[in-house]
Tab-separated table of C-alpha atoms and ligand atoms in Angstrom:
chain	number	residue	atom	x	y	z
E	9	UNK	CA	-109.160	10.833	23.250
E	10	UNK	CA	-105.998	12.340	25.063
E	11	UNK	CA	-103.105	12.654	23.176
E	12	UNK	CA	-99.556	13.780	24.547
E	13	UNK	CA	-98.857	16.962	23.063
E	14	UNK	CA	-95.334	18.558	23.147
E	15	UNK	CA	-94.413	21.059	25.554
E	16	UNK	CA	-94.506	23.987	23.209
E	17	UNK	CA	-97.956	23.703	22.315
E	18	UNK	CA	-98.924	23.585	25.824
E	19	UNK	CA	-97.337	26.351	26.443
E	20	UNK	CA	-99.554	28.561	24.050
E	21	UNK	CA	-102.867	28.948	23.603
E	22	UNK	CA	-105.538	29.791	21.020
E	23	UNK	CA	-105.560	33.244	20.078
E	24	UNK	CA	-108.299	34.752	22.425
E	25	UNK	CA	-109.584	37.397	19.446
E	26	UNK	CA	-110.479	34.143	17.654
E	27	UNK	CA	-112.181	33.032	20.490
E	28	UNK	CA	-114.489	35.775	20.311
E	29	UNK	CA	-115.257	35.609	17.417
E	30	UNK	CA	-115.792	31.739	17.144
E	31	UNK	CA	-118.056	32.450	19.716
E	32	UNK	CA	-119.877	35.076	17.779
E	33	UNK	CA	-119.974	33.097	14.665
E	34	UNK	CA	-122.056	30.510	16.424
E	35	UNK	CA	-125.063	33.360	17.267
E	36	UNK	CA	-124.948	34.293	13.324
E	37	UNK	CA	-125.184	30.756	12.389
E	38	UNK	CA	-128.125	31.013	14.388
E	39	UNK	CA	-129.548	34.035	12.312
E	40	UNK	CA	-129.141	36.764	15.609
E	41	UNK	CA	-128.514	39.753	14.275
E	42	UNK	CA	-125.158	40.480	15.547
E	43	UNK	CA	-123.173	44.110	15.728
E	44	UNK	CA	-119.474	42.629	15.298
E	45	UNK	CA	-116.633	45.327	16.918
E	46	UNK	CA	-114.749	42.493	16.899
E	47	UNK	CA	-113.270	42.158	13.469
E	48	UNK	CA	-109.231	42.641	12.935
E	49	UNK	CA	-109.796	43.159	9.400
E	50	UNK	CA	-110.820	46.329	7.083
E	51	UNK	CA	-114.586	45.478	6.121
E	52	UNK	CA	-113.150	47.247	2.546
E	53	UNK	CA	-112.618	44.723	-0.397
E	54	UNK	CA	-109.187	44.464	-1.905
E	55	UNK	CA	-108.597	46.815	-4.688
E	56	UNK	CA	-109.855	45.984	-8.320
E	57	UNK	CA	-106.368	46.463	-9.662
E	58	UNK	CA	-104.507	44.201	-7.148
E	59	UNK	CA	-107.087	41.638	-7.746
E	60	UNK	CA	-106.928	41.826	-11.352
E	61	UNK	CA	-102.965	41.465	-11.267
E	62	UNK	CA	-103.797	37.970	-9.329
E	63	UNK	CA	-106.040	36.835	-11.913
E	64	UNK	CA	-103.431	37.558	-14.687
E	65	UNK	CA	-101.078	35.652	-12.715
E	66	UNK	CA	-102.943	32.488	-12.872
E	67	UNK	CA	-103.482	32.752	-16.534
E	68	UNK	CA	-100.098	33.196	-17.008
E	69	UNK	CA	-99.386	30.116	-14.943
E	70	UNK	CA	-97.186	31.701	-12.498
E	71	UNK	CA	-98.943	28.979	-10.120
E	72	UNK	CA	-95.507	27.344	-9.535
E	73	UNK	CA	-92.782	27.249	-6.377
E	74	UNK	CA	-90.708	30.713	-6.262
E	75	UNK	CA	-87.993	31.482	-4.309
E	76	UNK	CA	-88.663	30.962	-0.381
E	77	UNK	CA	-87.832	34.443	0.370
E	78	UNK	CA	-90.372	35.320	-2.204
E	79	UNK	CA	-89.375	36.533	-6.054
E	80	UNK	CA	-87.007	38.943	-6.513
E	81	UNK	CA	-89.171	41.569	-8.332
E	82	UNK	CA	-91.427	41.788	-4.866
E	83	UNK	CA	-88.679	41.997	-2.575
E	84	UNK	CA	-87.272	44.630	-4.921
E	85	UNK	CA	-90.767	46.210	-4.685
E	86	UNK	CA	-90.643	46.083	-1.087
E	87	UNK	CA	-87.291	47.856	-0.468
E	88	UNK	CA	-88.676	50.778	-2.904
E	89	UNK	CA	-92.228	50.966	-1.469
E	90	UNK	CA	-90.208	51.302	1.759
E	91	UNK	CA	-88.229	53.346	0.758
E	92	UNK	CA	-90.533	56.027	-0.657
E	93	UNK	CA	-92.600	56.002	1.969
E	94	UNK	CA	-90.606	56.211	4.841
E	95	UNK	CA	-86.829	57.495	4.020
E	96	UNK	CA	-85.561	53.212	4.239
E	97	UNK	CA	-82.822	52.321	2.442
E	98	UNK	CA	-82.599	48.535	2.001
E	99	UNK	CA	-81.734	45.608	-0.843
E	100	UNK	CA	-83.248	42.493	-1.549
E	101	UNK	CA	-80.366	40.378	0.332
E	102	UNK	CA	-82.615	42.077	3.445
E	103	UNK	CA	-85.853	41.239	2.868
E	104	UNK	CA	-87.690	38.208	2.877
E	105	UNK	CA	-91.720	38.178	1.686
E	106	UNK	CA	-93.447	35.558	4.700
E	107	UNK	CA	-97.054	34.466	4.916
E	108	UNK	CA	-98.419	37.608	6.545
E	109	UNK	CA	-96.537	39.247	9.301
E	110	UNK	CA	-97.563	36.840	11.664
E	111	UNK	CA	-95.388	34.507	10.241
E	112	UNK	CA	-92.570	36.835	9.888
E	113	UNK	CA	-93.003	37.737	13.809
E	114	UNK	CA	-92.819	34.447	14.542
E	115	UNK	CA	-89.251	33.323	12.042
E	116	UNK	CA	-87.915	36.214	13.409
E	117	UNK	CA	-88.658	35.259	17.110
E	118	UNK	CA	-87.411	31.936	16.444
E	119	UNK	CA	-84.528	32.640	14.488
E	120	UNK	CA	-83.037	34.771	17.582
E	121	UNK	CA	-84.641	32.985	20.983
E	122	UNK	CA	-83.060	30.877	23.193
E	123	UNK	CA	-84.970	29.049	25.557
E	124	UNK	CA	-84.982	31.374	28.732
E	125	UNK	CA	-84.338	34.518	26.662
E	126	UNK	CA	-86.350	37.658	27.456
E	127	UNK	CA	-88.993	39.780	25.048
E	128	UNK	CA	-89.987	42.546	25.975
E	129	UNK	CA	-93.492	43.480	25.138
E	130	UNK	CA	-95.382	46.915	25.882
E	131	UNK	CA	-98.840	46.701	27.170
E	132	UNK	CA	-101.447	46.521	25.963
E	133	UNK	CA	-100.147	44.063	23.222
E	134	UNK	CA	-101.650	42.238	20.069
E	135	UNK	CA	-102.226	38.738	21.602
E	136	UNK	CA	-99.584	37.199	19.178
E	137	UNK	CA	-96.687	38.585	20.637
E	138	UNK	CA	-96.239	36.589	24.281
E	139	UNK	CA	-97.800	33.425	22.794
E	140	UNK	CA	-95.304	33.686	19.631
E	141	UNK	CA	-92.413	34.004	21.875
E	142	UNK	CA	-93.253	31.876	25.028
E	143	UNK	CA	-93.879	28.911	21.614
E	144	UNK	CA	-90.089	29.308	20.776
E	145	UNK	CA	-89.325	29.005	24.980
E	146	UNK	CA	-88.754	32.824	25.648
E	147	UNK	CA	-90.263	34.321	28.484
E	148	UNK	CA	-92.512	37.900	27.595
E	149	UNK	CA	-91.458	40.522	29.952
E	150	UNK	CA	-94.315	43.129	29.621
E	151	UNK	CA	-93.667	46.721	29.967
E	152	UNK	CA	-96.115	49.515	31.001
E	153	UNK	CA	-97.591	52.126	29.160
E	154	UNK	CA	-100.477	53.478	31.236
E	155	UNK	CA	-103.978	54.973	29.826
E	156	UNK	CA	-103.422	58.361	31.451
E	157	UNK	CA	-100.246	58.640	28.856
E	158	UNK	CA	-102.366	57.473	25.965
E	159	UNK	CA	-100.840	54.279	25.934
E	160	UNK	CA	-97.657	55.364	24.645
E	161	UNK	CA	-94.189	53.358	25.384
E	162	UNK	CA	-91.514	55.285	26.561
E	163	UNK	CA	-87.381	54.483	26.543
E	164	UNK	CA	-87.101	55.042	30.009
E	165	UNK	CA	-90.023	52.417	31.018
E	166	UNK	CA	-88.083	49.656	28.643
E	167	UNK	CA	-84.600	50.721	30.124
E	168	UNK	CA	-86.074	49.898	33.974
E	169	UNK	CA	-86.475	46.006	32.419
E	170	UNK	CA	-83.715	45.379	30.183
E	171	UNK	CA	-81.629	42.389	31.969
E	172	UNK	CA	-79.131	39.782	30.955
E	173	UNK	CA	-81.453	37.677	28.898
E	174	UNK	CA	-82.992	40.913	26.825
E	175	UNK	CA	-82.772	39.857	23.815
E	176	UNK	CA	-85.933	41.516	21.818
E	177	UNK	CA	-87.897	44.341	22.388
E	178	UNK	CA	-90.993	44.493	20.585
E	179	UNK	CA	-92.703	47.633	19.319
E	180	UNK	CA	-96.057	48.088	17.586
E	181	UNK	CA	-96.952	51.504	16.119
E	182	UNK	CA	-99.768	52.270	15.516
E	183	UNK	CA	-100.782	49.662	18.236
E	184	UNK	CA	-103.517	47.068	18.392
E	185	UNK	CA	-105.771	47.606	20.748
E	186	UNK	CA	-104.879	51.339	21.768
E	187	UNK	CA	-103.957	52.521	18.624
E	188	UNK	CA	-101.336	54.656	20.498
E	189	UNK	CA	-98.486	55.846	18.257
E	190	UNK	CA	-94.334	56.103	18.705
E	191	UNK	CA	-93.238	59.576	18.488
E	192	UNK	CA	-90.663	59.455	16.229
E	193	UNK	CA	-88.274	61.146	18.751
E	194	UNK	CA	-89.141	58.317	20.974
E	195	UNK	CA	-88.278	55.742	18.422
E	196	UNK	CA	-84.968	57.205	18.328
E	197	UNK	CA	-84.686	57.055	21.713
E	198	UNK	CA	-85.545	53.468	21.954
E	199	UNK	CA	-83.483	52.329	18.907
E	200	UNK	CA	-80.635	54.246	20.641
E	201	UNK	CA	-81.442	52.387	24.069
E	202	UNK	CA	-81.529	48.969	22.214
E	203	UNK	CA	-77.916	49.747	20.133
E	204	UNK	CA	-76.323	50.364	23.898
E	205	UNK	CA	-77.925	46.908	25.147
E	206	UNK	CA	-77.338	44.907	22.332
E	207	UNK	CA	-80.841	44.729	22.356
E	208	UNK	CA	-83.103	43.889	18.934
E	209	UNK	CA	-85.493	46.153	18.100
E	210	UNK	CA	-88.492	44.700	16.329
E	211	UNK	CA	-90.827	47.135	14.920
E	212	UNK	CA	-93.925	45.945	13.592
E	213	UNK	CA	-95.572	48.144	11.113
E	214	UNK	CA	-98.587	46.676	10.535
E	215	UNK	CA	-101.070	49.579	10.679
E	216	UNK	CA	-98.290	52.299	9.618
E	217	UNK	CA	-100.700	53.927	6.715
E	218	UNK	CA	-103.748	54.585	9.516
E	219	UNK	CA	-102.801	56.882	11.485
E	220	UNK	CA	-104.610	60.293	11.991
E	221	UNK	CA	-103.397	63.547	11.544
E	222	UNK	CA	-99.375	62.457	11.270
E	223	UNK	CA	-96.965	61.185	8.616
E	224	UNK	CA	-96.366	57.276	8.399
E	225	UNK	CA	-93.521	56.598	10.118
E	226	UNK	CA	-90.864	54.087	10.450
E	227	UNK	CA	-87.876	53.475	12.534
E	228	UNK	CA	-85.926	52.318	9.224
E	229	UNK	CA	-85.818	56.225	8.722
E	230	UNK	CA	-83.275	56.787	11.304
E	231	UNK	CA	-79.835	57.128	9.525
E	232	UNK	CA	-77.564	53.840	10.428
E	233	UNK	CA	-80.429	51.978	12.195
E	234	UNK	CA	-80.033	49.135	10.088
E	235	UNK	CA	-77.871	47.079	12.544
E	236	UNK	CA	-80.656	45.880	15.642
E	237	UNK	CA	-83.271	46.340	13.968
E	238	UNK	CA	-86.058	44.546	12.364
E	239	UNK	CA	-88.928	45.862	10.781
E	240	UNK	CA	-91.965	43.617	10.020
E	241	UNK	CA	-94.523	44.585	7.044
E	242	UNK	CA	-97.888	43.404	6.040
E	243	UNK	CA	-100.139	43.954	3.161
E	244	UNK	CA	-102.915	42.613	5.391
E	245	UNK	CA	-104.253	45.592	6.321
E	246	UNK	CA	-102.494	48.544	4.975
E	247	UNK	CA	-104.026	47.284	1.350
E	248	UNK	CA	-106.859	45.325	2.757
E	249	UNK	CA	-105.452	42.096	1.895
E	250	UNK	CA	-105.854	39.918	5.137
E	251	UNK	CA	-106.393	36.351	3.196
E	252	UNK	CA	-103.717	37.034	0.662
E	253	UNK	CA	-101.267	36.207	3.332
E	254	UNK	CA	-98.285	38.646	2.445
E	255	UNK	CA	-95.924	40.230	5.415
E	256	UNK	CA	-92.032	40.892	5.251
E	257	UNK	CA	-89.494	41.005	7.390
E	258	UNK	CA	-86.348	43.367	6.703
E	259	UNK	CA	-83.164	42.779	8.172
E	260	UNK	CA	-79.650	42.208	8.423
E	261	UNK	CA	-78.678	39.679	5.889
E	262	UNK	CA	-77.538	36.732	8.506
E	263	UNK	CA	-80.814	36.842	10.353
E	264	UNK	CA	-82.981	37.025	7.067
E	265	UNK	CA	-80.984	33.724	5.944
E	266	UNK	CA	-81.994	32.624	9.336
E	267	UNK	CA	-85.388	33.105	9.150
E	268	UNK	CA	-85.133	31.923	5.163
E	269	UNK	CA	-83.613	28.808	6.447
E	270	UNK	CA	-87.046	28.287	8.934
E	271	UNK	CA	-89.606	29.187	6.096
E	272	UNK	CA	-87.551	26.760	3.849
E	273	UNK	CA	-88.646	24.323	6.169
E	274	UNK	CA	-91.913	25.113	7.286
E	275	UNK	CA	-94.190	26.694	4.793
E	276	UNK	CA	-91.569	27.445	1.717
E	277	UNK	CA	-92.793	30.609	-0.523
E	278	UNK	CA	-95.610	32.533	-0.045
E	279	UNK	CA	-98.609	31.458	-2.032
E	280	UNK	CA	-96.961	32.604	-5.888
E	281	UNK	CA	-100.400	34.172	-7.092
E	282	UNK	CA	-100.766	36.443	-3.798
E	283	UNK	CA	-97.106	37.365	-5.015
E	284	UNK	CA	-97.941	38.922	-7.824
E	285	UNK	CA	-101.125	41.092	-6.305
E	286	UNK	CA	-98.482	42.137	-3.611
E	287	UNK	CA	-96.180	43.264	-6.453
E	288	UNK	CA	-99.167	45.351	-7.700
E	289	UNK	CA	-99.825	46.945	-4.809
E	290	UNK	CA	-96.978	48.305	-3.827
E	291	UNK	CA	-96.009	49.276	-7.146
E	292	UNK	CA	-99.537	50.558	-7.992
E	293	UNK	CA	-101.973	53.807	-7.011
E	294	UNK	CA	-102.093	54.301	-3.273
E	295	UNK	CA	-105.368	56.291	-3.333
E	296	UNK	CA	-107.607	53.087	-2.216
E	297	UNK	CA	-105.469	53.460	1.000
E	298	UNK	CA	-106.566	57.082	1.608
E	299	UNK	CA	-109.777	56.523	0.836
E	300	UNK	CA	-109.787	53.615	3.346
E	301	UNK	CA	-107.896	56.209	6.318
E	302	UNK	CA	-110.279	59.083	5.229
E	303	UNK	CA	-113.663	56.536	6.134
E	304	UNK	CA	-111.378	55.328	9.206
E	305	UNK	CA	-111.093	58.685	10.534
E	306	UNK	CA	-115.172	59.662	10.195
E	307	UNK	CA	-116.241	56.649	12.103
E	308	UNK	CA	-113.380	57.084	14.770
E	309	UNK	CA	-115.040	60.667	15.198
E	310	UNK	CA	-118.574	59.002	15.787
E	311	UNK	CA	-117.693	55.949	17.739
E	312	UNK	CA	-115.568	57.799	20.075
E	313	UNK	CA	-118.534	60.718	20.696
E	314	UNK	CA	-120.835	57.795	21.180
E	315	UNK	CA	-118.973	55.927	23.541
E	316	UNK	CA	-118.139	59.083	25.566
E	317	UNK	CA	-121.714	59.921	26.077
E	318	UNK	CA	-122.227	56.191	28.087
E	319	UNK	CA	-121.600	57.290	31.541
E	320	UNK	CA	-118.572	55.328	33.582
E	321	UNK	CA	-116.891	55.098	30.061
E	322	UNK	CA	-113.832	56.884	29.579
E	323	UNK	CA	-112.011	56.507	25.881
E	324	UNK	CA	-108.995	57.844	24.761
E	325	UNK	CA	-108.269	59.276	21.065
E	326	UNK	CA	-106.518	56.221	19.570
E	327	UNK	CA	-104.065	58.234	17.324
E	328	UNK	CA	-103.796	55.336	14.804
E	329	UNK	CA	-105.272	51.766	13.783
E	330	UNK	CA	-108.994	50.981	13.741
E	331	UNK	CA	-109.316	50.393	17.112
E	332	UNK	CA	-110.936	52.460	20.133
E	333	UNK	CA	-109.838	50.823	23.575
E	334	UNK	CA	-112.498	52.422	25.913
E	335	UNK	CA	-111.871	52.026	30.016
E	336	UNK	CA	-115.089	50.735	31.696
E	337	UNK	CA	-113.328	49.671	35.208
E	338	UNK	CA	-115.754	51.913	37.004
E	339	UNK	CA	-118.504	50.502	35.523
E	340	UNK	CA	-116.824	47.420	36.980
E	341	UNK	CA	-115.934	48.662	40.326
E	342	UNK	CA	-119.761	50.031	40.976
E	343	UNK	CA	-121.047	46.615	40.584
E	344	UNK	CA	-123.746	48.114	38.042
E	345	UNK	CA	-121.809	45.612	35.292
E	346	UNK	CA	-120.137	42.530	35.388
E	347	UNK	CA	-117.023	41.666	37.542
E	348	UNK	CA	-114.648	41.782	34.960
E	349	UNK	CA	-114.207	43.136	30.830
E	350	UNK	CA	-114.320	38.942	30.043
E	351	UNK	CA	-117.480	38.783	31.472
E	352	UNK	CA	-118.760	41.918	30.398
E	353	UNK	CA	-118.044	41.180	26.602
E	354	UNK	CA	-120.229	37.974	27.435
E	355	UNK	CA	-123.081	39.665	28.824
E	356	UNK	CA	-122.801	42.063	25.879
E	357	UNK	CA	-122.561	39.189	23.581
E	358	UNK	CA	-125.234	37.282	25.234
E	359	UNK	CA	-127.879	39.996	26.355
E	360	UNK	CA	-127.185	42.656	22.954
E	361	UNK	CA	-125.355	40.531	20.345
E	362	UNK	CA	-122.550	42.816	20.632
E	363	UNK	CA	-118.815	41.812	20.267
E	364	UNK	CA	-116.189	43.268	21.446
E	365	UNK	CA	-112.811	42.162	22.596
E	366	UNK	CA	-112.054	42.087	26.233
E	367	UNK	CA	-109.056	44.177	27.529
E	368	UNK	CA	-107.917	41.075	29.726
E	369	UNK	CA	-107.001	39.605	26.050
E	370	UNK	CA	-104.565	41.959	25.609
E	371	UNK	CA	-103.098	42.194	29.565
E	372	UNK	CA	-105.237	45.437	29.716
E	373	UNK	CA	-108.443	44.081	32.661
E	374	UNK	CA	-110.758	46.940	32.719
E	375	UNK	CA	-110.707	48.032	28.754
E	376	UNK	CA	-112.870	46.460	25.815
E	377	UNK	CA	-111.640	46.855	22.200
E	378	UNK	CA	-113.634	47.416	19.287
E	379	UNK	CA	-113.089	47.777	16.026
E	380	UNK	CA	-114.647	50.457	13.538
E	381	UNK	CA	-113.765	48.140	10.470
E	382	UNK	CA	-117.185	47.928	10.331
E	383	UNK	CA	-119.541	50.147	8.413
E	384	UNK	CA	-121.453	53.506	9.907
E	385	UNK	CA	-125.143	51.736	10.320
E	386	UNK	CA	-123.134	49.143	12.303
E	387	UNK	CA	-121.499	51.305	14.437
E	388	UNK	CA	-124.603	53.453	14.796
E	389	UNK	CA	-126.837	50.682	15.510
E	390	UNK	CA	-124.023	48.895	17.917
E	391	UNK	CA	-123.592	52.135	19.618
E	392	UNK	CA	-127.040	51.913	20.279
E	393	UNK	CA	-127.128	48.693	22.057
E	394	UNK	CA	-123.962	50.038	24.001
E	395	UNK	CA	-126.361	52.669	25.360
E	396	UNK	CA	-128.933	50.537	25.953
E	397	UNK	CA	-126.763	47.380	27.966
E	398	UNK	CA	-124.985	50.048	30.122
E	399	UNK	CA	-128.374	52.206	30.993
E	400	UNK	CA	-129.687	48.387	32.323
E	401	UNK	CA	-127.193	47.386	34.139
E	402	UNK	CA	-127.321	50.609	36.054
E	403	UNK	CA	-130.977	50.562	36.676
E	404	UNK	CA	-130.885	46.972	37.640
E	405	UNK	CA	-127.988	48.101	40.214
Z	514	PLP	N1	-99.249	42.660	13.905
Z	514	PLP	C1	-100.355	43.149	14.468
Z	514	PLP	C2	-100.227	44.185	15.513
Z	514	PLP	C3	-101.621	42.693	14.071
Z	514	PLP	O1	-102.728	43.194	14.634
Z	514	PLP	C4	-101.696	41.690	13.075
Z	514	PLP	C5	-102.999	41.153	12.667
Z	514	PLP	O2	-104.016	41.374	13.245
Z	514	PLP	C6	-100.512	41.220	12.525
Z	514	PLP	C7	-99.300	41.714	12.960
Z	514	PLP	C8	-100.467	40.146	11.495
Z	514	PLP	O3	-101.147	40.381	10.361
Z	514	PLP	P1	-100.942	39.453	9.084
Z	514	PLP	O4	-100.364	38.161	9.533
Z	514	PLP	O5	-102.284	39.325	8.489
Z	514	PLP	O6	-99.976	40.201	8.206
């Protein structure tokens, strides 16, 4: 059956990660033994005591509507948790709880986008970003990193770009894929480069608590940043709460009642129960999120020795996330693998029951991400197959 679909939904498509992994679930269904680097999830479960707060919220019946912008107590809690952790200073008039961050990104986007507007977006980016702005009719304008930097955005590469129609520039530190992180000198610079251009900054923070061997960090820190800036928050990861759906946006209080107005309309308040295990979080213990960053950082070590020793493979230290973004182009370019990272992560998928993301995903041809949410005796068994797929398809060339 064909059925005329508006314009904006042509315009995006699915997200490609979930592609992957459709794809992968089908081999599982089949009972295949499958090594997943594919997952943008921690493998950890969610904390007993944030789980227990959820269950006390249901028998106290606080199963009912809230406030769209979320109850006051959690976006109290989420100025404060800010606050302590990274030097913020903001009220509950600037914060609004969405359902995850995705779903801030995206009120945000289309609280400030005109059609034809510009958004800038470093490369490598999380695959949301374009598709969330080119959905509300602004065009992505992507700006370069580069491997042999790390990966890491500078002012000066964003300042070559910014035109008329600027009107966003999006920055993701830590970063999914490369796990590359913003200096916080640099952040200055770029908040300072954004104030001059009348520029928004929009800072997602996403995997702020993994990062290795540095402080979290956060924009919000910089004294009188408050007025282009907008810094997204999720509980998704940095608490291991993916399917509790809990982001937030803060921001200056006539874009937050923007952005309240479009949830008001669209999905009204966060689900109330996953309220109330947010509000535990961030006012509880933080030691489940060390322990998580401590067993991040031991299987970063052994994934990125392992995929080192593959010839051809060349791998960067991501400095934060749960990511490694290895560059295979010359296995590429020798013809001893496929013709591109799309079709590689097929063959892998097909020939080793590996996944792994391909780089083109992303806007980064050539690279592969995968993910080390996964436990040791995956990655150790995955890197395995890695070895194994590569030796072939040099033999065989
Ligand atoms: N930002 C980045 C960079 C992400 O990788 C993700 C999820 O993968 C999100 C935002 C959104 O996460 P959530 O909607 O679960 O809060």
């Amino acid at each position: 059956m064909t059925v005329q679909l508006a314009e904006r939904v042509n315009r995006i498509s699915i997200s490609a990660t979930l592609a992957v992994l459709t794809e992968a679930e089908r081999y599982k269904a089949r009972g295949i033994d499958v090594v997943d680097f594919g997952p943008g999830e921690p493998d950890f479960p969610t904390p007993e005591h944030i789980k227990r707060a959820a269950v006390r919220a249901i028998e106290q019946n606080l199963t009912k509507y809230t406030a769209t912008a979320g109850i006051l107590a959690l976006r109290e809690a989420v100025c404060a948790w800010h606050a302590a952790q990274f030097g913020s200073a903001y009220t509950p008039e600037e914060c609004i709880v969405s359902v995850g961050g995705k779903h801030a990104i995206f009120n945000a986007v289309n609280a400030l986008i005109e059609p034809g507007d510009e958004v800038l977006i470093p490369v490598p980016y999380w695959v949301s970003f374009p598709d969330i702005v080119k959905c509300a009719g602004g065009r992505p304008v992507f700006v370069p990193t580069g491997a042999a930097g790390g990966f890491r955005l500078r002012a000066a590469e964003v300042e070559k770009l910014l035109g008329p129609r600027s009107r966003v520039l999006i920055v993701n530190s830590p970063n999914n894929p490369s796990g590359a992180v913003v200096a916080p000198e640099e952040f200055a610079r770029l908040y300072e480069l954004c104030r001059r251009r009348g520029v928004w900054l929009l800072s997602d923070e996403c995997y702020s608590h993994f990062i290795y061997g540095a402080r979290p960090c956060s924009v919000a820190s910089i004294p009188g940043s408050k007025p282009h800036l907008i810094i997204i928050g999720s509980l998704s990861k940095t608490f291991s709460m993916t399917g509790w759906r809990i982001g937030y946006s803060l921001a200056p209080p006539p874009l937050v009642e923007a952005m309240l107005k479009l949830q008001s309309q669209s999905t009204s308040n966060p689900a109330s129960i996953s309220q109330y295990a947010a509000l535990e979080a961030l006012r509880g213990p933080m030691d489940s999120v060390a322990a998580m960053l401590a067993e991040y950082a031991r299987r970063r070590a052994r994934i990125l020795d392992g995929l080192r020793a593959i010839p051809g493979i060349v791998c960067n230290e991501p400095e934060g996330a749960f990511y490694v973004f290895p560059n295979v182009a010359a296995r590429l370019s020798d013809g001893s693998a496929a013709e591109d990272t799309a079709a590689l992560a097929r063959q892998l998928l097909e020939r080793e029951h590996v996944v792994v993301v391909p780089g083109e995903a992303f806007g980064a041809p050539g690279f592969l991400r995968l993910s080390y949410a996964t436990s040791m005796d995956r990655i150790e068994e995955g890197l395995r197959r890695l070895e194994r797929f590569f030796a072939s398809a040099e033999s065989a060339s």
